[in-house]
mmCIF file of C-alpha atoms in Angstrom:
data_model
loop_
_atom_site.group_PDB
_atom_site.id
_atom_site.type_symbol
_atom_site.label_atom_id
_atom_site.label_comp_id
_atom_site.label_asym_id
_atom_site.label_seq_id
_atom_site.Cartn_x
_atom_site.Cartn_y
_atom_site.Cartn_z
ATOM 1 C CA MET A 1 88.891 -10.096 124.455
ATOM 2 C CA THR A 2 85.877 -7.961 125.273
ATOM 3 C CA SER A 3 87.565 -6.600 128.381
ATOM 4 C CA MET A 4 90.655 -5.719 126.363
ATOM 5 C CA ALA A 5 88.621 -3.730 123.850
ATOM 6 C CA LEU A 6 86.794 -1.951 126.658
ATOM 7 C CA PHE A 7 90.095 -0.983 128.273
ATOM 8 C CA LEU A 8 91.464 0.457 125.010
ATOM 9 C CA ALA A 9 88.288 2.448 124.459
ATOM 10 C CA MET A 10 88.504 3.939 127.937
ATOM 11 C CA ALA A 11 92.178 4.869 127.438
ATOM 12 C CA LEU A 12 91.408 6.526 124.118
ATOM 13 C CA LEU A 13 88.526 8.474 125.664
ATOM 14 C CA ALA A 14 90.752 9.663 128.515
ATOM 15 C CA HIS A 15 93.407 10.767 126.039
ATOM 16 C CA LEU A 16 90.892 12.709 123.961
ATOM 17 C CA SER A 17 89.360 14.340 127.028
ATOM 18 C CA GLY A 18 92.847 15.320 128.172
ATOM 19 C CA HIS A 19 93.474 17.040 124.826
ATOM 20 C CA LEU A 20 90.080 18.744 124.866
ATOM 21 C CA SER A 21 90.691 20.159 128.354
ATOM 22 C CA ALA A 22 94.446 20.944 127.818
ATOM 23 C CA ASP A 23 95.945 23.825 129.786
ATOM 24 C CA PRO A 24 98.141 26.587 128.308
ATOM 25 C CA THR A 25 101.731 25.543 127.752
ATOM 26 C CA LEU A 26 104.748 27.855 128.020
ATOM 27 C CA GLU A 27 107.269 27.647 125.216
ATOM 28 C CA GLY A 28 110.845 28.956 125.090
ATOM 29 C CA PRO A 29 114.484 27.947 124.526
ATOM 30 C CA VAL A 30 116.315 25.679 126.942
ATOM 31 C CA LYS A 31 119.705 27.363 126.497
ATOM 32 C CA MET A 32 120.861 30.706 125.075
ATOM 33 C CA ILE A 33 124.144 32.598 124.615
ATOM 34 C CA GLY A 34 124.086 36.359 125.028
ATOM 35 C CA PRO A 35 126.781 38.774 123.800
ATOM 36 C CA TRP A 36 128.669 40.647 126.449
ATOM 37 C CA LYS A 37 127.666 44.342 126.437
ATOM 38 C CA GLY A 38 124.929 43.389 124.002
ATOM 39 C CA ASN A 39 121.206 42.581 124.261
ATOM 40 C CA VAL A 40 119.319 39.300 124.495
ATOM 41 C CA ASN A 41 115.646 38.333 124.255
ATOM 42 C CA VAL A 42 114.685 35.308 126.397
ATOM 43 C CA ALA A 43 111.500 34.000 124.763
ATOM 44 C CA CYS A 44 108.496 32.837 126.799
ATOM 45 C CA THR A 45 105.148 32.442 124.988
ATOM 46 C CA TYR A 46 101.853 30.549 125.242
ATOM 47 C CA GLY A 47 98.674 30.177 123.258
ATOM 48 C CA PRO A 48 95.763 32.054 124.851
ATOM 49 C CA LEU A 49 92.757 29.845 125.646
ATOM 50 C CA LYS A 50 89.155 30.840 126.122
ATOM 51 C CA GLY A 51 88.246 31.033 129.806
ATOM 52 C CA TYR A 52 91.877 31.333 130.972
ATOM 53 C CA THR A 53 92.685 34.776 132.343
ATOM 54 C CA GLN A 54 96.278 35.789 133.000
ATOM 55 C CA VAL A 55 96.562 37.252 136.502
ATOM 56 C CA GLN A 56 100.314 37.265 137.191
ATOM 57 C CA VAL A 57 103.686 37.046 135.429
ATOM 58 C CA LYS A 58 107.000 36.458 137.210
ATOM 59 C CA TRP A 59 110.594 36.257 136.057
ATOM 60 C CA LEU A 60 113.086 34.666 138.441
ATOM 61 C CA VAL A 61 116.807 34.010 138.140
ATOM 62 C CA GLN A 62 118.773 31.222 139.869
ATOM 63 C CA GLN A 63 122.420 32.040 140.596
ATOM 64 C CA ASP A 64 124.612 29.952 142.948
ATOM 65 C CA ASN A 65 121.633 27.905 144.178
ATOM 66 C CA GLU A 66 119.751 31.083 145.093
ATOM 67 C CA VAL A 67 116.457 31.974 143.358
ATOM 68 C CA VAL A 68 115.605 35.687 143.185
ATOM 69 C CA THR A 69 112.513 37.351 141.694
ATOM 70 C CA ILE A 70 113.613 40.084 139.319
ATOM 71 C CA PHE A 71 110.254 41.020 137.738
ATOM 72 C CA LEU A 72 106.589 40.894 138.787
ATOM 73 C CA ARG A 73 103.483 41.847 136.818
ATOM 74 C CA ASP A 74 100.058 41.822 138.503
ATOM 75 C CA SER A 75 96.901 43.923 138.614
ATOM 76 C CA SER A 76 98.863 46.862 140.073
ATOM 77 C CA GLY A 77 101.350 47.031 137.189
ATOM 78 C CA ASP A 78 104.956 46.081 136.426
ATOM 79 C CA HIS A 79 107.575 45.961 139.157
ATOM 80 C CA ILE A 80 111.346 45.388 138.816
ATOM 81 C CA GLN A 81 112.481 43.777 142.029
ATOM 82 C CA GLN A 82 116.278 44.100 141.703
ATOM 83 C CA ALA A 83 118.123 47.419 141.337
ATOM 84 C CA LYS A 84 120.798 46.026 138.993
ATOM 85 C CA TYR A 85 118.137 45.340 136.338
ATOM 86 C CA ARG A 86 116.399 48.725 136.452
ATOM 87 C CA GLY A 87 116.623 50.599 133.183
ATOM 88 C CA ARG A 88 117.712 47.556 131.169
ATOM 89 C CA LEU A 89 114.914 44.990 131.697
ATOM 90 C CA GLN A 90 111.590 44.826 129.844
ATOM 91 C CA VAL A 91 108.797 42.220 129.544
ATOM 92 C CA ASN A 92 106.513 42.149 126.500
ATOM 93 C CA ARG A 93 102.779 42.859 126.709
ATOM 94 C CA GLU A 94 101.847 42.422 123.066
ATOM 95 C CA PRO A 95 100.818 40.262 121.373
ATOM 96 C CA PRO A 96 98.675 38.397 123.927
ATOM 97 C CA GLY A 97 100.511 35.317 125.175
ATOM 98 C CA ASP A 98 104.002 36.844 124.736
ATOM 99 C CA VAL A 99 105.766 37.547 128.045
ATOM 100 C CA SER A 100 109.350 37.335 126.764
ATOM 101 C CA LEU A 101 112.178 38.955 128.741
ATOM 102 C CA LEU A 102 114.493 41.549 127.138
ATOM 103 C CA LEU A 103 117.841 42.199 128.827
ATOM 104 C CA GLU A 104 120.037 45.048 127.565
ATOM 105 C CA THR A 105 123.753 45.756 128.074
ATOM 106 C CA LEU A 106 124.556 42.298 129.356
ATOM 107 C CA GLU A 107 127.231 41.872 132.007
ATOM 108 C CA MET A 108 129.180 38.738 132.791
ATOM 109 C CA ASP A 109 127.308 38.269 136.097
ATOM 110 C CA ASP A 110 123.949 38.173 134.259
ATOM 111 C CA ARG A 111 124.509 34.500 133.434
ATOM 112 C CA GLY A 112 122.197 32.037 135.209
ATOM 113 C CA ARG A 113 118.961 30.076 134.901
ATOM 114 C CA TYR A 114 116.006 32.333 134.100
ATOM 115 C CA GLN A 115 112.543 31.056 135.007
ATOM 116 C CA CYS A 116 109.333 32.318 133.379
ATOM 117 C CA GLN A 117 106.265 31.804 135.609
ATOM 118 C CA VAL A 118 102.681 32.595 134.530
ATOM 119 C CA THR A 119 99.507 32.303 136.638
ATOM 120 C CA TRP A 120 96.004 32.014 135.090
ATOM 121 C CA LYS A 121 92.513 31.960 136.509
ATOM 122 C CA VAL A 122 90.667 28.966 135.036
ATOM 123 C CA PRO A 123 86.902 28.750 134.372
ATOM 124 C CA ASP A 124 86.190 26.790 137.565
ATOM 125 C CA GLY A 125 87.778 29.549 139.694
ATOM 126 C CA ARG A 126 91.081 27.816 140.380
ATOM 127 C CA GLN A 127 94.489 29.331 139.664
ATOM 128 C CA LEU A 128 96.861 27.523 137.319
ATOM 129 C CA VAL A 129 100.654 28.121 137.457
ATOM 130 C CA LYS A 130 103.096 27.124 134.701
ATOM 131 C CA GLU A 131 106.881 27.572 134.543
ATOM 132 C CA ARG A 132 109.585 27.500 131.883
ATOM 133 C CA MET A 133 113.365 27.466 132.529
ATOM 134 C CA THR A 134 116.062 28.900 130.185
ATOM 135 C CA GLU A 135 119.807 28.797 130.858
ATOM 136 C CA LEU A 136 121.612 31.988 129.770
ATOM 137 C CA GLN A 137 125.349 32.175 129.183
ATOM 138 C CA ILE A 138 127.271 35.390 128.567
ATOM 139 C CA GLN A 139 130.197 35.379 126.162
ATOM 140 C CA LYS A 140 132.364 37.878 124.413
ATOM 141 C CA LEU A 141 131.350 37.292 120.820
ATOM 142 C CA PRO A 142 133.371 38.252 117.738
ATOM 143 C CA ALA A 143 131.913 40.644 115.228
ATOM 144 C CA SER A 144 129.698 39.193 112.543
ATOM 145 C CA LYS A 145 129.905 40.063 108.852
ATOM 146 C CA PRO A 146 128.876 43.756 108.604
ATOM 147 C CA GLN A 147 125.934 44.832 106.491
ATOM 148 C CA VAL A 148 125.880 48.105 104.534
ATOM 149 C CA THR A 149 122.606 50.031 104.290
ATOM 150 C CA THR A 150 121.471 53.515 103.287
ATOM 151 C CA GLY A 151 118.567 55.561 104.575
ATOM 152 C CA SER A 152 117.601 57.080 101.216
ATOM 153 C CA GLY A 153 115.098 55.671 98.777
ATOM 154 C CA TYR A 154 117.620 56.069 95.952
ATOM 155 C CA GLY A 155 119.709 53.111 97.080
ATOM 156 C CA PHE A 156 123.362 53.404 96.087
ATOM 157 C CA GLN A 157 122.683 55.671 93.076
ATOM 158 C CA VAL A 158 121.933 59.256 94.083
ATOM 159 C CA PRO A 159 121.823 62.649 92.308
ATOM 160 C CA HIS A 160 124.569 65.224 92.602
ATOM 161 C CA GLY A 161 124.259 67.518 95.645
ATOM 162 C CA MET A 162 122.223 65.110 97.793
ATOM 163 C CA ARG A 163 123.110 64.531 101.450
ATOM 164 C CA ILE A 164 123.399 60.784 102.063
ATOM 165 C CA SER A 165 125.117 58.377 104.478
ATOM 166 C CA LEU A 166 126.171 54.731 104.264
ATOM 167 C CA LEU A 167 125.776 52.676 107.467
ATOM 168 C CA CYS A 168 127.997 49.738 108.439
ATOM 169 C CA GLN A 169 126.493 47.471 111.154
ATOM 170 C CA ALA A 170 127.690 44.215 112.700
ATOM 171 C CA GLN A 171 126.645 42.031 115.633
ATOM 172 C CA GLY A 172 128.976 41.074 118.464
ATOM 173 C CA SER A 173 130.293 42.099 121.843
ATOM 174 C CA PRO A 174 130.978 45.805 121.958
ATOM 175 C CA PRO A 175 132.985 47.832 121.489
ATOM 176 C CA ILE A 176 133.048 47.192 117.752
ATOM 177 C CA THR A 177 135.370 49.307 115.615
ATOM 178 C CA TYR A 178 134.515 50.116 112.002
ATOM 179 C CA LYS A 179 136.526 51.337 109.031
ATOM 180 C CA TRP A 180 135.458 52.502 105.572
ATOM 181 C CA TYR A 181 137.579 52.051 102.436
ATOM 182 C CA LYS A 182 137.289 53.257 98.863
ATOM 183 C CA GLY A 183 138.591 50.864 96.245
ATOM 184 C CA LYS A 184 138.840 47.076 95.965
ATOM 185 C CA PRO A 185 140.304 44.817 98.672
ATOM 186 C CA ASP A 186 142.672 43.119 96.275
ATOM 187 C CA GLY A 187 144.118 46.459 95.178
ATOM 188 C CA THR A 188 145.242 49.426 97.217
ATOM 189 C CA PRO A 189 142.062 50.729 98.880
ATOM 190 C CA THR A 190 142.062 54.124 100.576
ATOM 191 C CA GLN A 191 140.669 54.463 104.087
ATOM 192 C CA VAL A 192 138.114 57.297 104.172
ATOM 193 C CA THR A 193 136.839 57.136 107.775
ATOM 194 C CA SER A 194 137.070 55.124 110.972
ATOM 195 C CA LEU A 195 133.405 55.524 111.900
ATOM 196 C CA GLY A 196 130.446 53.254 111.312
ATOM 197 C CA THR A 197 128.733 55.918 109.178
ATOM 198 C CA LEU A 198 130.167 57.248 105.921
ATOM 199 C CA LEU A 199 128.551 60.647 105.299
ATOM 200 C CA PHE A 200 128.463 62.563 102.018
ATOM 201 C CA LYS A 201 127.370 66.199 102.460
ATOM 202 C CA PRO A 202 126.682 66.743 99.691
ATOM 203 C CA ALA A 203 127.491 63.913 97.308
ATOM 204 C CA GLN A 204 129.799 64.862 94.433
ATOM 205 C CA VAL A 205 130.314 63.114 91.115
ATOM 206 C CA SER A 206 133.907 62.436 92.202
ATOM 207 C CA ASP A 207 132.567 60.377 95.143
ATOM 208 C CA SER A 208 131.411 57.642 92.780
ATOM 209 C CA GLY A 209 133.310 54.390 93.178
ATOM 210 C CA THR A 210 133.558 51.072 95.028
ATOM 211 C CA TYR A 211 133.346 51.079 98.836
ATOM 212 C CA PHE A 212 133.467 48.461 101.606
ATOM 213 C CA CYS A 213 133.657 48.487 105.407
ATOM 214 C CA THR A 214 135.240 46.294 108.091
ATOM 215 C CA ALA A 215 134.147 45.486 111.668
ATOM 216 C CA LYS A 216 136.163 44.061 114.574
ATOM 217 C CA ALA A 217 135.078 43.263 118.121
ATOM 218 C CA ARG A 218 137.288 42.882 121.173
ATOM 219 C CA VAL A 219 137.558 39.184 120.433
ATOM 220 C CA GLY A 220 137.766 37.463 117.077
ATOM 221 C CA SER A 221 139.080 38.579 113.730
ATOM 222 C CA GLU A 222 138.175 41.519 111.513
ATOM 223 C CA GLN A 223 135.159 40.991 109.251
ATOM 224 C CA MET A 224 134.605 42.646 105.853
ATOM 225 C CA SER A 225 131.341 43.612 104.152
ATOM 226 C CA ASP A 226 130.369 43.059 100.541
ATOM 227 C CA LEU A 227 131.479 45.605 97.936
ATOM 228 C CA VAL A 228 129.173 48.550 97.375
ATOM 229 C CA HIS A 229 129.116 50.363 94.010
ATOM 230 C CA PHE A 230 128.204 53.950 94.847
ATOM 231 C CA VAL A 231 127.175 56.150 91.885
ATOM 232 C CA VAL A 232 126.527 59.920 91.924
ATOM 233 C CA THR A 233 124.750 61.174 88.813
ATOM 234 C CA ASP A 234 125.280 64.659 87.374
ATOM 235 C CA SER A 235 121.927 66.440 87.617
ATOM 236 C CA SER A 236 123.037 69.204 85.220
ATOM 237 C CA LYS A 237 123.201 66.730 82.326
ATOM 238 C CA ARG A 238 119.569 65.922 81.944
ATOM 239 C CA PRO A 239 118.718 63.324 79.334
ATOM 240 C CA THR A 240 116.938 64.611 76.259
ATOM 241 C CA SER A 241 114.171 62.656 74.624
ATOM 242 C CA THR A 242 115.085 61.094 71.281
ATOM 243 C CA MET A 243 112.895 62.074 68.349
ATOM 244 C CA LEU A 244 112.300 60.336 65.055
ATOM 245 C CA PRO A 245 113.475 62.078 61.849
ATOM 246 C CA GLU A 246 109.939 62.810 60.718
ATOM 247 C CA GLU A 247 109.049 64.248 64.140
ATOM 248 C CA LEU A 248 112.171 66.406 64.067
ATOM 249 C CA THR A 249 111.217 67.750 60.611
ATOM 250 C CA ALA A 250 107.652 68.485 61.696
ATOM 251 C CA SER A 251 108.520 70.161 64.977
ATOM 252 C CA THR A 252 111.752 72.050 64.198
ATOM 253 C CA PRO A 253 111.985 72.947 60.473
ATOM 254 C CA HIS A 254 115.337 73.676 58.878
ATOM 255 C CA PRO A 255 116.075 77.383 58.215
ATOM 256 C CA GLU A 256 116.296 76.776 54.451
ATOM 257 C CA ALA A 257 112.967 74.996 54.473
ATOM 258 C CA THR A 258 111.481 77.886 56.427
ATOM 259 C CA GLU A 259 112.755 80.407 53.909
ATOM 260 C CA THR A 260 111.412 78.330 50.990
ATOM 261 C CA SER A 261 108.021 77.971 52.632
ATOM 262 C CA SER A 262 107.858 81.718 53.262
ATOM 263 C CA ARG A 263 108.554 82.410 49.585
ATOM 264 C CA LYS A 264 105.854 79.928 48.614
ATOM 265 C CA GLN A 265 103.458 81.591 51.012
ATOM 266 C CA THR A 266 104.204 85.012 49.479
ATOM 267 C CA THR A 267 103.563 83.648 45.991
ATOM 268 C CA MET A 268 100.316 82.061 47.078
ATOM 269 C CA ASP A 269 99.199 85.318 48.691
ATOM 270 C CA ALA A 270 99.926 87.204 45.455
ATOM 271 C CA GLY A 271 98.101 84.575 43.378
ATOM 272 C CA HIS A 272 95.040 84.678 45.556
ATOM 273 C CA ALA A 273 94.824 88.472 45.848
ATOM 274 C CA GLY A 274 91.738 88.522 43.681
ATOM 275 C CA ALA A 275 90.125 85.722 45.588
ATOM 276 C CA SER A 276 90.592 87.590 48.819
ATOM 277 C CA SER A 277 88.464 90.445 47.487
ATOM 278 C CA GLU A 278 85.581 88.025 47.156
ATOM 279 C CA ARG A 279 85.813 87.288 50.876
ATOM 280 C CA PRO A 280 85.953 90.673 52.559
ATOM 281 C CA GLY A 281 84.913 89.272 55.890
ATOM 282 C CA SER A 282 88.016 87.080 56.266
ATOM 283 C CA THR A 283 90.378 90.002 56.945
ATOM 284 C CA SER A 284 88.007 91.550 59.436
ATOM 285 C CA ASP A 285 87.572 88.201 61.162
ATOM 286 C CA VAL A 286 91.329 87.800 61.506
ATOM 287 C CA ALA A 287 91.639 91.359 62.812
ATOM 288 C CA SER A 288 88.855 90.789 65.333
ATOM 289 C CA ARG A 289 90.459 87.549 66.478
ATOM 290 C CA ASP A 290 93.825 89.297 66.872
ATOM 291 C CA GLN A 291 92.174 92.102 68.823
ATOM 292 C CA GLY A 292 90.386 89.581 71.051
ATOM 293 C CA ASN A 293 93.638 87.698 71.693
ATOM 294 C CA ALA A 294 95.400 90.970 72.517
ATOM 295 C CA SER A 295 92.633 91.933 74.921
ATOM 296 C CA LYS A 296 92.874 88.515 76.576
ATOM 297 C CA ARG A 297 96.619 88.911 76.965
ATOM 298 C CA ALA A 298 96.156 92.412 78.351
ATOM 299 C CA GLY A 299 93.429 91.211 80.680
ATOM 300 C CA GLY A 300 95.647 88.427 81.970
ATOM 301 C CA GLN A 301 98.127 91.052 83.235
ATOM 302 C CA GLY A 302 95.836 92.909 85.603
ATOM 303 C CA LEU A 303 96.854 95.552 88.115
ATOM 304 C CA PRO A 304 97.624 94.419 91.640
ATOM 305 C CA LEU A 305 95.002 94.884 94.312
ATOM 306 C CA TYR A 306 96.821 97.655 96.191
ATOM 307 C CA ALA A 307 97.103 99.739 92.996
ATOM 308 C CA ILE A 308 93.369 99.407 92.323
ATOM 309 C CA ILE A 309 92.554 100.495 95.904
ATOM 310 C CA LEU A 310 94.915 103.495 95.639
ATOM 311 C CA ILE A 311 93.352 104.618 92.357
ATOM 312 C CA ALA A 312 89.849 104.323 93.856
ATOM 313 C CA LEU A 313 90.846 106.432 96.888
ATOM 314 C CA LEU A 314 92.363 109.113 94.651
ATOM 315 C CA CYS A 315 89.178 109.236 92.563
ATOM 316 C CA ILE A 316 87.018 109.587 95.684
ATOM 317 C CA ALA A 317 89.265 112.375 97.025
ATOM 318 C CA LEU A 318 89.078 114.206 93.682
ATOM 319 C CA VAL A 319 85.272 114.000 93.660
ATOM 320 C CA PHE A 320 85.038 115.368 97.219
ATOM 321 C CA ALA A 321 87.438 118.218 96.384
ATOM 322 C CA THR A 322 85.393 119.152 93.313
ATOM 323 C CA LEU A 323 82.119 119.131 95.285
ATOM 324 C CA PHE A 324 83.674 121.230 98.069
ATOM 325 C CA GLY A 325 84.920 123.844 95.577
ATOM 326 C CA LEU A 326 81.523 124.080 93.872
ATOM 327 C CA CYS A 327 79.710 124.492 97.203
ATOM 328 C CA ARG A 328 82.101 127.217 98.327
ATOM 329 C CA ARG A 329 81.761 129.120 95.036
ATOM 330 C CA LYS A 330 77.981 128.919 95.216
ATOM 331 C CA SER A 331 78.034 130.223 98.817
ATOM 332 C CA GLN A 332 80.210 133.192 97.804
ATOM 333 C CA ASP A 333 77.927 134.002 94.871
ATOM 334 C CA GLU A 334 74.843 133.969 97.111
ATOM 335 C CA HIS A 335 76.583 136.239 99.637
ATOM 336 C CA THR A 336 77.556 138.747 96.967
ATOM 337 C CA TYR A 337 74.017 138.798 95.561
ATOM 338 C CA GLU A 338 72.561 139.379 99.033
ATOM 339 C CA VAL A 339 74.854 142.337 99.740
ATOM 340 C CA ALA A 340 74.080 143.878 96.326
ATOM 341 C CA ARG A 341 70.371 143.457 96.903
ATOM 342 C CA MET A 342 70.626 145.156 100.296
ATOM 343 C CA SER A 343 72.516 148.095 98.784
ATOM 344 C CA THR A 344 69.789 148.750 96.174
ATOM 345 C CA ASP A 345 66.456 147.824 97.747
ATOM 346 C CA GLY A 346 66.838 147.529 101.490
ATOM 347 C CA PRO A 347 67.746 150.090 104.131
ATOM 348 C CA ARG A 348 71.314 151.056 104.638
ATOM 349 C CA VAL A 349 72.457 149.741 107.965
ATOM 350 C CA ALA A 350 75.201 151.707 109.562
ATOM 351 C CA VAL A 351 75.805 153.192 112.975
ATOM 352 C CA TYR A 352 77.534 156.509 113.335
ATOM 353 C CA SER A 353 78.510 157.899 116.650
ATOM 354 C CA GLY A 354 79.561 161.352 115.382
ATOM 355 C CA GLY A 355 78.724 163.883 112.764
ATOM 356 C CA THR A 356 79.416 164.067 109.084
ATOM 357 C CA ALA A 357 83.163 164.432 109.458
ATOM 358 C CA GLU A 358 83.403 161.259 111.490
ATOM 359 C CA ALA A 359 81.185 159.377 109.007
ATOM 360 C CA GLU A 360 83.317 160.560 106.109
ATOM 361 C CA ALA A 361 86.511 159.607 107.981
ATOM 362 C CA GLU A 362 85.124 156.173 108.682
ATOM 363 C CA THR A 363 83.943 155.904 105.087
ATOM 364 C CA ARG A 364 87.397 156.794 103.859
ATOM 365 C CA ALA A 365 88.898 154.263 106.270
ATOM 366 C CA LEU A 366 86.599 151.632 104.921
ATOM 367 C CA GLU A 367 87.383 152.619 101.344
ATOM 368 C CA ASN A 368 91.126 152.305 102.009
ATOM 369 C CA GLU A 369 90.929 148.687 103.186
ATOM 370 C CA TYR A 370 92.468 146.283 100.708
ATOM 371 C CA HIS A 371 92.223 142.538 100.609
ATOM 372 C CA ASP A 372 93.785 139.831 98.521
ATOM 373 C CA ASP A 373 90.509 138.030 98.016
ATOM 374 C CA PRO A 374 88.642 139.526 95.001
ATOM 375 C CA ALA A 375 85.289 138.466 96.382
ATOM 376 C CA ARG A 376 85.914 140.195 99.716
ATOM 377 C CA THR A 377 87.177 143.341 97.931
ATOM 378 C CA GLN A 378 83.935 143.497 95.911
ATOM 379 C CA ASP A 379 81.849 143.036 99.086
ATOM 380 C CA TYR A 380 83.682 145.824 100.853
ATOM 381 C CA GLN A 381 83.206 148.122 97.863
ATOM 382 C CA ILE A 382 79.464 147.530 97.897
ATOM 383 C CA ILE A 383 79.263 148.089 101.674
ATOM 384 C CA THR A 384 81.364 151.267 101.367
ATOM 385 C CA GLN A 385 79.083 152.629 98.629
ATOM 386 C CA ALA A 386 76.039 151.880 100.778
ATOM 387 C CA ASN A 387 77.549 153.649 103.774
ATOM 388 C CA SER A 388 78.423 156.658 101.645
ATOM 389 C CA ASP A 389 74.877 156.942 100.323
ATOM 390 C CA TYR A 390 73.475 156.618 103.790
ATOM 391 C CA ALA A 391 75.857 159.253 105.137
ATOM 392 C CA ARG A 392 74.722 161.730 102.474
ATOM 393 C CA LEU A 393 71.101 161.004 103.351
ATOM 394 C CA LEU A 394 71.760 161.639 107.025
ATOM 395 C CA CYS A 395 73.593 164.857 106.262
ATOM 396 C CA GLY A 396 70.685 166.107 104.189
ATOM 397 C CA SER A 397 68.156 165.251 106.910
ATOM 398 C CA SER A 398 70.219 166.942 109.606
ATOM 399 C CA SER A 399 70.505 170.186 107.611
ATOM 400 C CA ALA A 400 66.740 170.310 107.049
ATOM 401 C CA GLU A 401 65.967 169.783 110.714
ATOM 402 C CA LEU A 402 68.421 172.460 111.705
ATOM 403 C CA GLU A 403 66.852 174.941 109.389
ATOM 404 C CA ILE A 404 63.383 174.198 110.723
ATOM 405 C CA GLN A 405 64.492 174.661 114.298
ATOM 406 C CA GLU A 406 66.134 178.036 113.524
ATOM 407 C CA ASN A 407 63.351 179.504 111.391
ATOM 408 C CA GLY A 408 60.449 177.884 113.109
ATOM 409 C CA LYS A 409 59.040 176.684 109.815
ATOM 410 C CA PRO A 410 60.199 174.528 107.084
ATOM 411 C CA SER A 411 62.101 176.092 104.314
ATOM 412 C CA ARG A 412 60.862 175.756 100.798
#
């Protein structure tokens, strides 16, 4: 009896130790059916364990007793080993522990036994290899019941003028043909398109109604979707908020009530005419408030920036023009004063190369010069007068010298 109990204890301990030190286990289906010309995902997953590092993933296929590697993943990357699978084979990387195989555009010769093989490095340095086999069959599948969806957030009720499309999708072996109808199946529906997408560009109110679509694969019968009630709302008819009778009276008074209230207001104003004289500041306060409101409204409509800049430039140009005119006038006045001063106090400066006749001829020539500028005409008149005075002085001096030379003594 004691030996029997000892044996059971040892078996239980071995079982527990086996569970505590369990290796990763691959999980996946034993048999799958893929649609011809469709896609299939052959699952192969495991639970990651601490200390177990994945070093290699292989996918192999067995066809006619021949095993061929079609995919290899190692430290150098992913490698597709067979040309027929390039461009339509993928192996998952995420989440960790998922190495499922995705085959796209299945052909009839893709059927076979697919083997998932994973290699780990265990804590003691060894390498552990596990395999999982899945049999894949390829069939031409009939179309499933189509589902109708829309890409807009409005669902099947949209506003007028919106661009929207209804999608009809079914599973099965391609090619799958679709048809859209408007109306009910038990009546006389109207076919609107033979595409999988029913497009409204834009949606009109007349497009509202009941729609459904059908799908048919190369094999099997035609399948019909559920009825879709498509509604297009008229955006021009916006709903108005309902108001209670008392709110309507307070917000929008009747014309007769308005006229009555105005008459009452006039009577009250006439009755309180005397009282208003006791409060002279009220009228001025109202006027000041009105003026302030008017100034605020006027201030809110300011000139644009370009107009302000243009006005500033014009003001600056006007100031410069005014300063330039004043400076020029002052310069002309100083010049005129200087010439006048020279003609009265200073010496007359003139150069004559001939006698009195030549001086008088030149004087007359100078006196006959005319100018449009009044300032220049005045200057020339002053200079001409100075030259004339100087010419007379020279003539007088010359006559006196001549008389001295002839008589030998000055004449008295």
